[in-house]
Short mmCIF file of C-alpha atoms and ligand atoms in Angstrom, two decimals:
data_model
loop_
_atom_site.label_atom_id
_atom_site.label_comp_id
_atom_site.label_asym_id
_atom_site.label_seq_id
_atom_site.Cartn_x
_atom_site.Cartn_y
_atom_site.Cartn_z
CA UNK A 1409 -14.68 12.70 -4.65
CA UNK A 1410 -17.79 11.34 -6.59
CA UNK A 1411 -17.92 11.08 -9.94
CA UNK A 1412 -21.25 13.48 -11.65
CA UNK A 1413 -24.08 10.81 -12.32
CA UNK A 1414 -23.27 10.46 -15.89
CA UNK A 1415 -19.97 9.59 -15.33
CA UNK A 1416 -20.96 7.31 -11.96
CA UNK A 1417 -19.77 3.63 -13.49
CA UNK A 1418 -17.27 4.90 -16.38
CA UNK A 1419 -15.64 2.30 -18.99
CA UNK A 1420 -12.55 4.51 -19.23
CA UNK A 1421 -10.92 5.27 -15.80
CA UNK A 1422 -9.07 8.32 -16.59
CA UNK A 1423 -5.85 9.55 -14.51
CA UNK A 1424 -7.36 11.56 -11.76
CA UNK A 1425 -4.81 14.11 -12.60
CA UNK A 1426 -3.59 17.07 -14.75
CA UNK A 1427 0.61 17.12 -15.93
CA UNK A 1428 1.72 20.36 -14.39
CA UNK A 1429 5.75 19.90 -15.10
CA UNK A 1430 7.11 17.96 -17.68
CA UNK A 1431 9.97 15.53 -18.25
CA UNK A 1432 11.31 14.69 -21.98
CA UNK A 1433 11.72 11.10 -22.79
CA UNK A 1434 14.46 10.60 -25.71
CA UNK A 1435 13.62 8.09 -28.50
CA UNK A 1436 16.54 6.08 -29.60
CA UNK A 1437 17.88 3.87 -32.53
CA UNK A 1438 17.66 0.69 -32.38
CA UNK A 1439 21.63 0.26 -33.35
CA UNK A 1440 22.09 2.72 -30.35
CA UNK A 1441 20.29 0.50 -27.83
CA UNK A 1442 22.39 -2.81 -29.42
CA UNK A 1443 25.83 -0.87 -28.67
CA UNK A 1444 24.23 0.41 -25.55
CA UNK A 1445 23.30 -3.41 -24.50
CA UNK A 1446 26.71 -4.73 -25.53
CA UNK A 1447 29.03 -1.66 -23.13
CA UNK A 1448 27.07 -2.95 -20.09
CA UNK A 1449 27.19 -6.44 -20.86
CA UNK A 1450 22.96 -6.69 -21.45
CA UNK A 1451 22.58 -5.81 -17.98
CA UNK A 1452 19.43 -3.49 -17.95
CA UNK A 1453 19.89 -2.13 -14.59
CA UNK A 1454 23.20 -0.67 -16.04
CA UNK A 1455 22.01 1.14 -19.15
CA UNK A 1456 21.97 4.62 -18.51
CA UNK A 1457 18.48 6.08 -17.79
CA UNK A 1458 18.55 8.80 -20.55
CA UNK A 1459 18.71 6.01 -23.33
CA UNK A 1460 15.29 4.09 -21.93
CA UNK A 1461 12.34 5.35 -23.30
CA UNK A 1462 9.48 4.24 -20.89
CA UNK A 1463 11.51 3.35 -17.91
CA UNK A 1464 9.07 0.05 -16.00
CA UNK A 1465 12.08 -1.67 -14.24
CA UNK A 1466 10.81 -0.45 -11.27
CA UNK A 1467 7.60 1.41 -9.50
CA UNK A 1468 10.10 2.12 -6.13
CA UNK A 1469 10.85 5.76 -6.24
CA UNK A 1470 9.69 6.62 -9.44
CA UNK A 1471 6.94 7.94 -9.36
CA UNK A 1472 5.79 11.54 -9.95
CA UNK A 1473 4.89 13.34 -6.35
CA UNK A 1474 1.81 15.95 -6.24
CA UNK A 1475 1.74 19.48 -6.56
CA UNK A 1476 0.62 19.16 -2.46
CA UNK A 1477 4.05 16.65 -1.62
CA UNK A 1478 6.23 19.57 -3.88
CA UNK A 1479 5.08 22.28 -1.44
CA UNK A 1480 5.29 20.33 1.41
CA UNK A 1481 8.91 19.74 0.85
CA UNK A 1482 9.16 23.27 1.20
CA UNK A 1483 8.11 22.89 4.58
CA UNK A 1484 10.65 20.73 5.55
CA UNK A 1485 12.58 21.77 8.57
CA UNK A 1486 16.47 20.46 8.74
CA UNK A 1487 16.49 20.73 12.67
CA UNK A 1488 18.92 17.56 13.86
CA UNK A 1489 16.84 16.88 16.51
CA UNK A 1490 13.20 16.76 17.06
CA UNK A 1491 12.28 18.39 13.87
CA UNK A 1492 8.42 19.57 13.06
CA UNK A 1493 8.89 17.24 9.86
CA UNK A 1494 9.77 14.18 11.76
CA UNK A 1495 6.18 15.04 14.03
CA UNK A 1496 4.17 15.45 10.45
CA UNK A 1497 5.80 12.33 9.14
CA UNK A 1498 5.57 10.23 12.45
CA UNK A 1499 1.48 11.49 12.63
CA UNK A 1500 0.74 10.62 9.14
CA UNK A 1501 2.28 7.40 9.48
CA UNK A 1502 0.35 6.17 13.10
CA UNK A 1503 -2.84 7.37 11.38
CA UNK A 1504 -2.76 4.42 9.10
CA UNK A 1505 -0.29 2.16 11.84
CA UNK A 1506 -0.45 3.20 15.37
CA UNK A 1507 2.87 1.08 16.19
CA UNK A 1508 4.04 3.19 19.52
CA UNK A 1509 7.40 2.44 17.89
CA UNK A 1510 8.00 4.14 14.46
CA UNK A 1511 11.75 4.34 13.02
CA UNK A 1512 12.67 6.42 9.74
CA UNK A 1513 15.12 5.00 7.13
CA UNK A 1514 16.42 5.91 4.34
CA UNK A 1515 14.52 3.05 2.42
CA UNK A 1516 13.22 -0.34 3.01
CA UNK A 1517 16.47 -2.62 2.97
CA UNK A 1518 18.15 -0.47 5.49
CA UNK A 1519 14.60 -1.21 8.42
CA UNK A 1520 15.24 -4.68 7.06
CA UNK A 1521 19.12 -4.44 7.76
CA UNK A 1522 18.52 -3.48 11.01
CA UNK A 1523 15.65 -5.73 12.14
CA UNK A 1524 16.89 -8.95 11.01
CA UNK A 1525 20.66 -7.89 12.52
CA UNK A 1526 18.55 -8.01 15.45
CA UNK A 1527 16.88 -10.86 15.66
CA UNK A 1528 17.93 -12.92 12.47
CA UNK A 1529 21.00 -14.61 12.60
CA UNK A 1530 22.75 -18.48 11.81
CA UNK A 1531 20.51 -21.30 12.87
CA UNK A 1532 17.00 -18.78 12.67
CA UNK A 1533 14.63 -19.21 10.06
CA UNK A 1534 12.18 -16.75 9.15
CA UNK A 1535 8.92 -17.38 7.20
CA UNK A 1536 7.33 -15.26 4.79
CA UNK A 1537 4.61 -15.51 2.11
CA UNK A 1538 7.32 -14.90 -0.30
CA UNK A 1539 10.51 -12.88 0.76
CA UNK A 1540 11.67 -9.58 -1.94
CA UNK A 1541 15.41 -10.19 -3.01
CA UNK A 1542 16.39 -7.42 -0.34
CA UNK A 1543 14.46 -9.02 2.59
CA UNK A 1544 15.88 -12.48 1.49
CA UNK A 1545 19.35 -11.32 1.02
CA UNK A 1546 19.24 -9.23 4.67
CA UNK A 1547 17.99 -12.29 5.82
CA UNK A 1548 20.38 -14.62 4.76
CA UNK A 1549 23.09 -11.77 5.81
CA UNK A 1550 22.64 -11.83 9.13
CA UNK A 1551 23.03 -16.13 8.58
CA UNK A 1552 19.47 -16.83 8.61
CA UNK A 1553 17.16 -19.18 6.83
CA UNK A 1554 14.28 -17.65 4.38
CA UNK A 1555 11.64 -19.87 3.81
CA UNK A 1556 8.33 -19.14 1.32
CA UNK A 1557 5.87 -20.20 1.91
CA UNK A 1558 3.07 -18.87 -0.67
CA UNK A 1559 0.04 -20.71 -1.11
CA UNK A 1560 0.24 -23.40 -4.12
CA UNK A 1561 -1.80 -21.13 -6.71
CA UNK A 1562 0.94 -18.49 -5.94
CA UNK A 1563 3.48 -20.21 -7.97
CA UNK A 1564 1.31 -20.90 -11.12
CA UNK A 1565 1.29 -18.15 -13.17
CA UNK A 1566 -2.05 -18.76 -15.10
CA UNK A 1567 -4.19 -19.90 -11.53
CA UNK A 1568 -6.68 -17.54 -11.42
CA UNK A 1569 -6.94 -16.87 -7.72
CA UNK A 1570 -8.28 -13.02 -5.56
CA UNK A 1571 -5.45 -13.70 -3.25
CA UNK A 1572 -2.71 -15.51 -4.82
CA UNK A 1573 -0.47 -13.65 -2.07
CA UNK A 1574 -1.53 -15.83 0.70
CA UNK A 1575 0.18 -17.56 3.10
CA UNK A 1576 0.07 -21.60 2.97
CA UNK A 1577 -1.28 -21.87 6.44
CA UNK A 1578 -1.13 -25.67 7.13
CA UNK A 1579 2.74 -24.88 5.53
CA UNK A 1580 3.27 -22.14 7.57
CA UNK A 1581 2.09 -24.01 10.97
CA UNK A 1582 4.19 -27.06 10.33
CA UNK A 1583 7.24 -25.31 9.63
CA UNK A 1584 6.43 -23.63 13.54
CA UNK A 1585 5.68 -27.75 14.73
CA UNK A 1586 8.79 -28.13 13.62
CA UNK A 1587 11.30 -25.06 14.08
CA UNK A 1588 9.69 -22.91 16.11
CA UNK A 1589 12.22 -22.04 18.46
CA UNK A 1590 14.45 -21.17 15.69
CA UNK A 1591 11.55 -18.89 14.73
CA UNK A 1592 11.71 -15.39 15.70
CA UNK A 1593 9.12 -13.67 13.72
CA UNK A 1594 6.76 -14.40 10.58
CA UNK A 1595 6.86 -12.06 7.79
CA UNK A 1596 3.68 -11.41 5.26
CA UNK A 1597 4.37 -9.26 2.20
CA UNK A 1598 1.68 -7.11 0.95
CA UNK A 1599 1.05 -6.94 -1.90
CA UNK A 1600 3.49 -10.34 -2.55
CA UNK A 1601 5.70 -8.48 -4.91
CA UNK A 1602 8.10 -11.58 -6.21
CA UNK A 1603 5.56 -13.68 -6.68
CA UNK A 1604 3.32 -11.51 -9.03
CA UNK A 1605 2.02 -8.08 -7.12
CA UNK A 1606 -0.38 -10.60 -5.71
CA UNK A 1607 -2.84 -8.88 -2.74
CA UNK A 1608 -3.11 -11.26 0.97
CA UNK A 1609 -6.79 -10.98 1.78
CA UNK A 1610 -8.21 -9.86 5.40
CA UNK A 1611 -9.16 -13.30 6.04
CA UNK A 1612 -6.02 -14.76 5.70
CA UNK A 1613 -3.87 -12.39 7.60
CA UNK A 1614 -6.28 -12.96 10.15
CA UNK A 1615 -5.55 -16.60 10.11
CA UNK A 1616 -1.64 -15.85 10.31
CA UNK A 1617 -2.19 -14.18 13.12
CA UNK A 1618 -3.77 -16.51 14.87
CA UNK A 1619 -1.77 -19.01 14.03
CA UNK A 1620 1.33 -17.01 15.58
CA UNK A 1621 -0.75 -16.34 18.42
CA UNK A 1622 -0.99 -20.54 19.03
CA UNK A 1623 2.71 -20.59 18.77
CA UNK A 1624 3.72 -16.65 20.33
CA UNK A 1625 5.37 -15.57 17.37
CA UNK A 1626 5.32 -11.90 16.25
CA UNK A 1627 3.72 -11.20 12.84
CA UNK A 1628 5.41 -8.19 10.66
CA UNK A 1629 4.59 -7.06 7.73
CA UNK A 1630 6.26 -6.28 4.48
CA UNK A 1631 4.38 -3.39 4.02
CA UNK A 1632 5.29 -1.31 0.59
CA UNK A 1633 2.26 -1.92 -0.93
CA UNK A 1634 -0.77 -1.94 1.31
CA UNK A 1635 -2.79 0.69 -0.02
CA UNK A 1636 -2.51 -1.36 -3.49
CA UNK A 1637 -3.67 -4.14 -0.91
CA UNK A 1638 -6.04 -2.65 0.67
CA UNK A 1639 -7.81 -2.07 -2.43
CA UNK A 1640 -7.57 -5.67 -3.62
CA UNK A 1641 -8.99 -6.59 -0.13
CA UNK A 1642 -11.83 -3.97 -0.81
CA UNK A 1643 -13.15 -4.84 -4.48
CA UNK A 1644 -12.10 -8.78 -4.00
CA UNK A 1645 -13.21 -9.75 -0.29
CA UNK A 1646 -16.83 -10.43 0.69
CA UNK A 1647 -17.63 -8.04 3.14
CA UNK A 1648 -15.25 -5.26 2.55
CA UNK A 1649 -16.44 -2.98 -0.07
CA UNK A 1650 -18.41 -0.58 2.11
CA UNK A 1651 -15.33 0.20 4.09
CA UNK A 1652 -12.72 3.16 3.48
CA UNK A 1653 -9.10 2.38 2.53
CA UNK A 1654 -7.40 3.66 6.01
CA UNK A 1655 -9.98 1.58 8.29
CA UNK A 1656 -8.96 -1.57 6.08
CA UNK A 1657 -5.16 -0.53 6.73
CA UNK A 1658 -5.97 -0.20 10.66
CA UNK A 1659 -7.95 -3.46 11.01
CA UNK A 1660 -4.92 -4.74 8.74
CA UNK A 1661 -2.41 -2.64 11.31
CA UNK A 1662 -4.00 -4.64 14.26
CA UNK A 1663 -3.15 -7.72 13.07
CA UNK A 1664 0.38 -7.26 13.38
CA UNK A 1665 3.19 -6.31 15.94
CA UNK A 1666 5.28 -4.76 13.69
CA UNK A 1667 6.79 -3.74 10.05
CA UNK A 1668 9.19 -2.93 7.68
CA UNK A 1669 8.04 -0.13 4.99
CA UNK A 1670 10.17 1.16 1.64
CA UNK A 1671 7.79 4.69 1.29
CA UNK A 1672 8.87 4.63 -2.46
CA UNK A 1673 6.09 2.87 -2.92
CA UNK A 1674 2.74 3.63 -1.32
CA UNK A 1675 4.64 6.52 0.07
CA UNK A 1676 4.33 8.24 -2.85
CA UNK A 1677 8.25 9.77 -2.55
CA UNK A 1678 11.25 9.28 -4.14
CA UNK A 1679 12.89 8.44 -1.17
CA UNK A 1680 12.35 7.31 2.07
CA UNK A 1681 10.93 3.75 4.48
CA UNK A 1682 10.48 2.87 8.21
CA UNK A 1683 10.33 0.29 10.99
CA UNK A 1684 7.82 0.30 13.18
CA UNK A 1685 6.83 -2.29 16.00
CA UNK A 1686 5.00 -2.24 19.57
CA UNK A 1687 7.91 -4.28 21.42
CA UNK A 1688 9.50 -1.57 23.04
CA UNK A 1689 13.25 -3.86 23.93
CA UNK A 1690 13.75 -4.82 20.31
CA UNK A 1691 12.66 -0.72 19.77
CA UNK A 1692 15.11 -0.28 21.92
CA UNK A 1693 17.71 -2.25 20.16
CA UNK A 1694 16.62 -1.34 16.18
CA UNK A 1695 16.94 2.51 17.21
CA UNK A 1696 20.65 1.63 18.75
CA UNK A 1697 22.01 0.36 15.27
CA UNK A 1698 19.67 3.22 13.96
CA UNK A 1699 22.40 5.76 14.87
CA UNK A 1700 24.84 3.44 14.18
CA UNK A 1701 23.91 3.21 10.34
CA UNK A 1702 21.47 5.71 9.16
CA UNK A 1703 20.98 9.00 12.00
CA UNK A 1704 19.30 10.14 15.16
CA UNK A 1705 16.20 8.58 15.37
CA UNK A 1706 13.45 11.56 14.11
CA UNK A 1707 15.11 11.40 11.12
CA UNK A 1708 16.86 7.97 9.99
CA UNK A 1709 18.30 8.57 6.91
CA UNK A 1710 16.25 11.36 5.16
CA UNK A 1711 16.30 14.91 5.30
CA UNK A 1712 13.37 17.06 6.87
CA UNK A 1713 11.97 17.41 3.22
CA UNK A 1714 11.72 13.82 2.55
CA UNK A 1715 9.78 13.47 5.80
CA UNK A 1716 7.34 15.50 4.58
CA UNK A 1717 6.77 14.57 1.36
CA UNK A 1718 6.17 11.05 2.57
CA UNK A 1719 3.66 12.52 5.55
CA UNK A 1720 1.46 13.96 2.07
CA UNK A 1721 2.12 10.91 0.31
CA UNK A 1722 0.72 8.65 2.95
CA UNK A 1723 -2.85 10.98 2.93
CA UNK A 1724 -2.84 10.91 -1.42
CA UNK A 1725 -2.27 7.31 -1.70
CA UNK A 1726 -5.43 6.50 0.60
CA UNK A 1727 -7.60 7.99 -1.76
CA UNK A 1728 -9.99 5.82 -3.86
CA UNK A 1729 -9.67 7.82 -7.11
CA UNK A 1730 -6.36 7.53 -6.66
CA UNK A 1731 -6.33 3.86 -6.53
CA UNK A 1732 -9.17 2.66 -8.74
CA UNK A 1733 -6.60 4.42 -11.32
CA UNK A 1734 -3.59 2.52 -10.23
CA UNK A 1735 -5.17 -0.62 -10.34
CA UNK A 1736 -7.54 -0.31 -13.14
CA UNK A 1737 -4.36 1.39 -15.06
CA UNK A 1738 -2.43 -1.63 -14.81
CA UNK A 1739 -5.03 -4.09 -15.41
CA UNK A 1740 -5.46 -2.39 -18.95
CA UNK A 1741 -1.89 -3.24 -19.64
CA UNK A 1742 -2.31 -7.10 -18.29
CA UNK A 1743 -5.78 -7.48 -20.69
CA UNK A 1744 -4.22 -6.10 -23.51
CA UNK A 1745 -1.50 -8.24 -23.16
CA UNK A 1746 -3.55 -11.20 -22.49
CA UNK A 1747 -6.03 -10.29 -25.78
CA UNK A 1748 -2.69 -10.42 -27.64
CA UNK A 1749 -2.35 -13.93 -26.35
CA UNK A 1750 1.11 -13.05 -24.54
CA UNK A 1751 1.64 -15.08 -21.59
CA UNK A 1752 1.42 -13.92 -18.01
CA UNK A 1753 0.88 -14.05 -14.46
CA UNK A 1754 -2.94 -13.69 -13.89
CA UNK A 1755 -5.17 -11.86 -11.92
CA UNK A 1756 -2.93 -9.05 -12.86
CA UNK A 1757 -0.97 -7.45 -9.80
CA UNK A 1758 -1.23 -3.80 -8.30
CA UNK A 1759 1.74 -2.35 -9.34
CA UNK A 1760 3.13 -4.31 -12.34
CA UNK A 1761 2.43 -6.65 -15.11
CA UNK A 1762 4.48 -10.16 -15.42
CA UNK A 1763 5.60 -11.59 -18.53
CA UNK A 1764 6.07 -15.42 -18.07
CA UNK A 1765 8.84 -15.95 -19.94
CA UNK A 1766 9.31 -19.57 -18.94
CA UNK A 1767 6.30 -20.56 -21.11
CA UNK A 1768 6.73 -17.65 -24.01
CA UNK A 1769 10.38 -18.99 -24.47
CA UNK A 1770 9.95 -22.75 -23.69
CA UNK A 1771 13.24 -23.69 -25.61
CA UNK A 1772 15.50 -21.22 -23.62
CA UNK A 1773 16.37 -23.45 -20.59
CA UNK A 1774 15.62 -21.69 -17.03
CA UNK A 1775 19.39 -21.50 -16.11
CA UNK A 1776 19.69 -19.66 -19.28
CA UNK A 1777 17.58 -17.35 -18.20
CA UNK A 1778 14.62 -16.86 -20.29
CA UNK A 1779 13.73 -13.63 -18.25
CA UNK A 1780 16.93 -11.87 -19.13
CA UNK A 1781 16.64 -12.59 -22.74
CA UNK A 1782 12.79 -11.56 -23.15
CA UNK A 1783 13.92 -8.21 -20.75
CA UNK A 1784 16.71 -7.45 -23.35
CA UNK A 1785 14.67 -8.47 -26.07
CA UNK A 1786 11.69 -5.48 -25.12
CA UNK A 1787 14.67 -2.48 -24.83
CA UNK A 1788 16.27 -3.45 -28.07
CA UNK A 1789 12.67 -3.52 -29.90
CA UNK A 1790 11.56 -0.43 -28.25
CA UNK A 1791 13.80 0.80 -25.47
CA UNK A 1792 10.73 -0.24 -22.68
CA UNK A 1793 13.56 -1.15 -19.47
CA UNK A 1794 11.61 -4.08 -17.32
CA UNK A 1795 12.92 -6.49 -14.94
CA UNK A 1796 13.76 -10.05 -14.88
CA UNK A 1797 12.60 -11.99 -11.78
CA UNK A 1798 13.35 -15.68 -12.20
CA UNK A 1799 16.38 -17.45 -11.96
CA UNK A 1800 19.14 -14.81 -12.27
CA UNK A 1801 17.56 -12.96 -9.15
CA UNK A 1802 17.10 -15.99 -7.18
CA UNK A 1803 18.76 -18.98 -8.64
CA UNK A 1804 22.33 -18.17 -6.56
CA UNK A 1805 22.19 -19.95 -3.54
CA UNK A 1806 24.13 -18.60 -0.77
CA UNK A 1807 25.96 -22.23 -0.89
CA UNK A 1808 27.14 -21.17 -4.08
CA UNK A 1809 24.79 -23.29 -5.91
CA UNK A 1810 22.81 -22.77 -8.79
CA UNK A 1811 19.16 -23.92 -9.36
CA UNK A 1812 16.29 -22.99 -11.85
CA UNK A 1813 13.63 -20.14 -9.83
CA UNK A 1814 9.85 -20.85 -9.36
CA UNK A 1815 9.14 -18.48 -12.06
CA UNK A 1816 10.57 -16.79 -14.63
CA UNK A 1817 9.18 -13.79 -15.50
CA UNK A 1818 9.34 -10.07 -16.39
CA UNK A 1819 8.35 -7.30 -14.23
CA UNK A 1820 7.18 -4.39 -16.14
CA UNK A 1821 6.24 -2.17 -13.39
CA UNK A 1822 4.29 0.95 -13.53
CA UNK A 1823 5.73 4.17 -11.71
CA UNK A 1824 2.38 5.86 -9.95
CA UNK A 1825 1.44 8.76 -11.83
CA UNK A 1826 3.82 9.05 -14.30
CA UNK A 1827 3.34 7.46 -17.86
CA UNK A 1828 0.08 8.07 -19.98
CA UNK A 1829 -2.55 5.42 -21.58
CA UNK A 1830 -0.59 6.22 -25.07
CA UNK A 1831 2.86 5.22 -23.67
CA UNK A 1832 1.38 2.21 -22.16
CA UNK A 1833 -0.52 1.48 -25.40
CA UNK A 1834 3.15 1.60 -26.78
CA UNK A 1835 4.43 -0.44 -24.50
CA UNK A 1836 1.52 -3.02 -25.49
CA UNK A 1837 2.72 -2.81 -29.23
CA UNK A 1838 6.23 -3.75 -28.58
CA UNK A 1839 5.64 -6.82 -25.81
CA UNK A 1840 3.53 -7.81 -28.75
CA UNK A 1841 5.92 -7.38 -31.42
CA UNK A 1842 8.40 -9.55 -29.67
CA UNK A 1843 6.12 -12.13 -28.67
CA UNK A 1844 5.35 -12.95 -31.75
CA UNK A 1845 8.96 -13.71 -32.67
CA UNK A 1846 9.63 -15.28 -29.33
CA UNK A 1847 11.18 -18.27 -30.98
CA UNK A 1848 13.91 -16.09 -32.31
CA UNK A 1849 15.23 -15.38 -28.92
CA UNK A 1850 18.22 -16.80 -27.41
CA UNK A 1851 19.43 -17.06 -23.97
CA UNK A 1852 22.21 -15.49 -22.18
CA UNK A 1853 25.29 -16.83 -19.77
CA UNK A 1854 26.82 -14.90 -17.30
CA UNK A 1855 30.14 -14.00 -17.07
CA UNK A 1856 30.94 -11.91 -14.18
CA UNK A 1857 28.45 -11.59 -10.85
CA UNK A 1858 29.28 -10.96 -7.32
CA UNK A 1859 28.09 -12.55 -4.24
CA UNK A 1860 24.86 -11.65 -3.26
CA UNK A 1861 22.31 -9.81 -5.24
CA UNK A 1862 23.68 -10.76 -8.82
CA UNK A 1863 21.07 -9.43 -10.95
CA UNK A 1864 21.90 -5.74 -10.05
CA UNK A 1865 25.54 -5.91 -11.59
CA UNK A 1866 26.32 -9.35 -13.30
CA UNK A 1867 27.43 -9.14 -17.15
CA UNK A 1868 25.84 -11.33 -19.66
CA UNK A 1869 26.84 -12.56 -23.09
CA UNK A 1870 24.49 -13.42 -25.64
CA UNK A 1871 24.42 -17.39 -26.13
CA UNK A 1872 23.82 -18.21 -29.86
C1 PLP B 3090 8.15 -6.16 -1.25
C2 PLP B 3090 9.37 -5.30 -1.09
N1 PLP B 3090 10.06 -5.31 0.07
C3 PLP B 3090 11.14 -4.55 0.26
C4 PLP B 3090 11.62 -3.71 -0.73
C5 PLP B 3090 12.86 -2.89 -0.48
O1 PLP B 3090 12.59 -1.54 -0.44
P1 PLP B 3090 13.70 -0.44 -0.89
O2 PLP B 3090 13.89 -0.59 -2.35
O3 PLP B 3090 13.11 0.86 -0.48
O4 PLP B 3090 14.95 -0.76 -0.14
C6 PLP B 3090 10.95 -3.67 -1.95
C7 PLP B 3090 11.47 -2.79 -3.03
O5 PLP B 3090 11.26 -2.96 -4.19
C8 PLP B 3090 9.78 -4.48 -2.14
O6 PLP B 3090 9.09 -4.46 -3.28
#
């Protein structure tokens, strides 16, 4: 859609949307979110969800689906085998990646459980831009190596960069000099989710590839977020602003031999991911622990209706409107932020904001997590859930060891089509509230935390 003349270059991008159902949001006390902290040892992912008041720990799966997704759930058909959902779902999905091979899951750790049980395993390494905790943790599962391999401006939080997702290429090709028979794939991740929401342009996935090509290595992608991507790729990359969103995904599609997709992100659904490749052995193999773990192959793990919401979802979240929203929408939160002199990872990413709480808290130590406190800080003040990624999600070695992550920071990530410009002008009045007293904050210790994963269930205690 265009917008009338008047309207053609607005200042304020509006949601491209009307609310048709409504979900209440509960405002709490501040004494109820301090006994709420202290019953689940100030572990945010553990607070129950009706005592957050805008919920941006995550954008997977919680976002609000369309009026068109609602009613195609309606059309979902429960047949076992070969059900008209799994054909709507399996079109949608080839029109943006015509992989011969596509594989539904229930969600994008279970495609990267069963890839990397395929071909991962002890003495493999696999490279990637830089892995998500789930792909990292599947990788190091199945007794494999992950290695990142971002480019340098990735890692500095204030580098002003249009693709501070890309792979280090000269990095990247002397890790293959050196391993590449223990190599049996390279992985890019678009948008680069751990390392800031940060887009991979055209022209460096097209240097990936060849490089794999030199050394006959399949590329896959990490996929959740390539309409975000493709969108950077559009409005950033000389060259590529004339083209639509799905041919950007197709040339993008082309580049590789395969992926591994959680749909509860540019899927638009609550639910739902895939695997898809060309290689039709390892097809062969993937679809064999398929049944083993998540169902017959036309359905994985979902049910006919989540098939179909994700075959709508694919066709919404190609749209421009759509996206100049989502991207424009989050950047509003990042300048805000920025204006208010907070400190954070810039250009701003596609699906989240990121507090750097390394340099907001500089006398909280990194393995006393600087993330976690800032994270708990923003509920107490105002109940806004976010998510620390710095050194409690990546700072436990599989060795057992303990070091200090690249970053600390704090996601607050944006659920697609859920929250309105006045909760995330809320959202910009707390952050600033407690960045002004960031000196006040302490950091935490952990007390309890299980092998793999930690930041999902460890307890905390306040250090004073
Ligand atoms: C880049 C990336 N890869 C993989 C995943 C895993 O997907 P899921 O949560 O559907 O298992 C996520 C989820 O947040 C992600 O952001």
């Amino acid at each position: 859609m265009a917008y009338p003349a008047h309207v053609d270059r607005p200042r304020t991008i509006i949601e491209p949307f009307r609310i048709h159902a409504v979900e209440p949001i509960r405002i709490t006390t501040r004494e109820e979110r301090a006994a709420a902290l202290k019953e689940v040892g100030w572990n945010l992912f553990s607070i129950h969800a009706d005592d957050v008041l805008i919920d941006l720990l995550t954008d997977s799966g919680t976002g609000a689906m369309s009026r068109d997704q609602w009613a195609a759930i309606q059309h979902g058909d429960e047949s076992y085998a070969g059900s008209p959902s799994w054909y709507a779902f399996l079109e949608s999905v080839q029109v943006l990646w015509p992989f011969p091979h596509v594989i539904p899951t229930h969600q994008g750790r279970a495609a990267e459980k069963i890839l990397f049980s395929v071909i991962g395993g002890p003495g493999k390494v696999i490279p990637n831009n830089t892995h998500f905790d789930t792909t990292r943790a599947n990788v190091e599962f199945s007794g494999a190596e992950a290695v990142d391999l971002v480019i340098a401006e990735g890692h500095d939080p204030a580098a002003l960069h249009p693709f501070k997702g890309n792979v280090d290429l000269a990095a990247l090709e002397a890790l293959l000099e050196e391993r590449a028979a223990d190599i049996p794939v390279v992985f890019v991740t678009i948008t680069n989710n751990s390392g800031g929401g940060q887009p991979v342009s055209l022209e460096n996935l097209r240097a990936v590839r060849a490089v794999c090509d030199r050394f006959e290595k399949p590329l896959f992608l990490d996929a959740c977020r390539f309409a975000e991507n493709a969108w950077f790729i559009k409005s950033r990359e000389p060259g590529q602003a004339d083209r639509s969103i799905p041919d950007i995904v197709r040339e993008i599609a082309s580049l590789a031999d395969g992926m591994t997709m959680s749909a509860k992100k540019d899927g638009l659904a609550n639910i739902g991911g895939w695997l898809a490749m060309r290689d039709d052995r390892l097809a062969e193999q993937c679809r064999n622990l398929l049944i083993l773990t998540e169902g017959f192959p036309t359905y994985g793990g979902l049910a006919g209706r989540d098939l179909e919401a994700i075959a709508q979802g694919l066709r919404e979240v190609v749209d421009e409107d759509y996206l100049r929203y989502r991207i424009r929408s989050t950047a509003y939160l990042g300048e805000a932020l920025d204006a208010a002199g907070v400190p954070l990872v810039k250009p701003f990413g596609g699906h989240a904001v990121y507090l750097d709480a390394r340099t907001l808290l500089p006398h909280v130590p990194a393995l006393e997590y600087p993330g976690q406190a800032l994270a708990v800080a923003l509920y107490l003040e105002g109940g806004i859930r976010g998510c620390e990624i710095g050194t409690v999600m990546f700072g436990r070695h599989p060795d057992g060891s303990e070091t200090p992550a690249a970053m600390d920071l704090v996601r607050l990530a944006i659920p697609r089509r859920t929250y309105t410009q006045s909760h995330i002008d809320y959202v910009i009045e707390v952050v600033t509230a407690v960045a002004a007293r960031a000196a006040d904050l302490r950091g935490y210790r952990i007390v309890d935390e299980p092998p793999a994963l930690r930041h999902f269930t460890a307890r905390f205690e306040p250090l004073s």
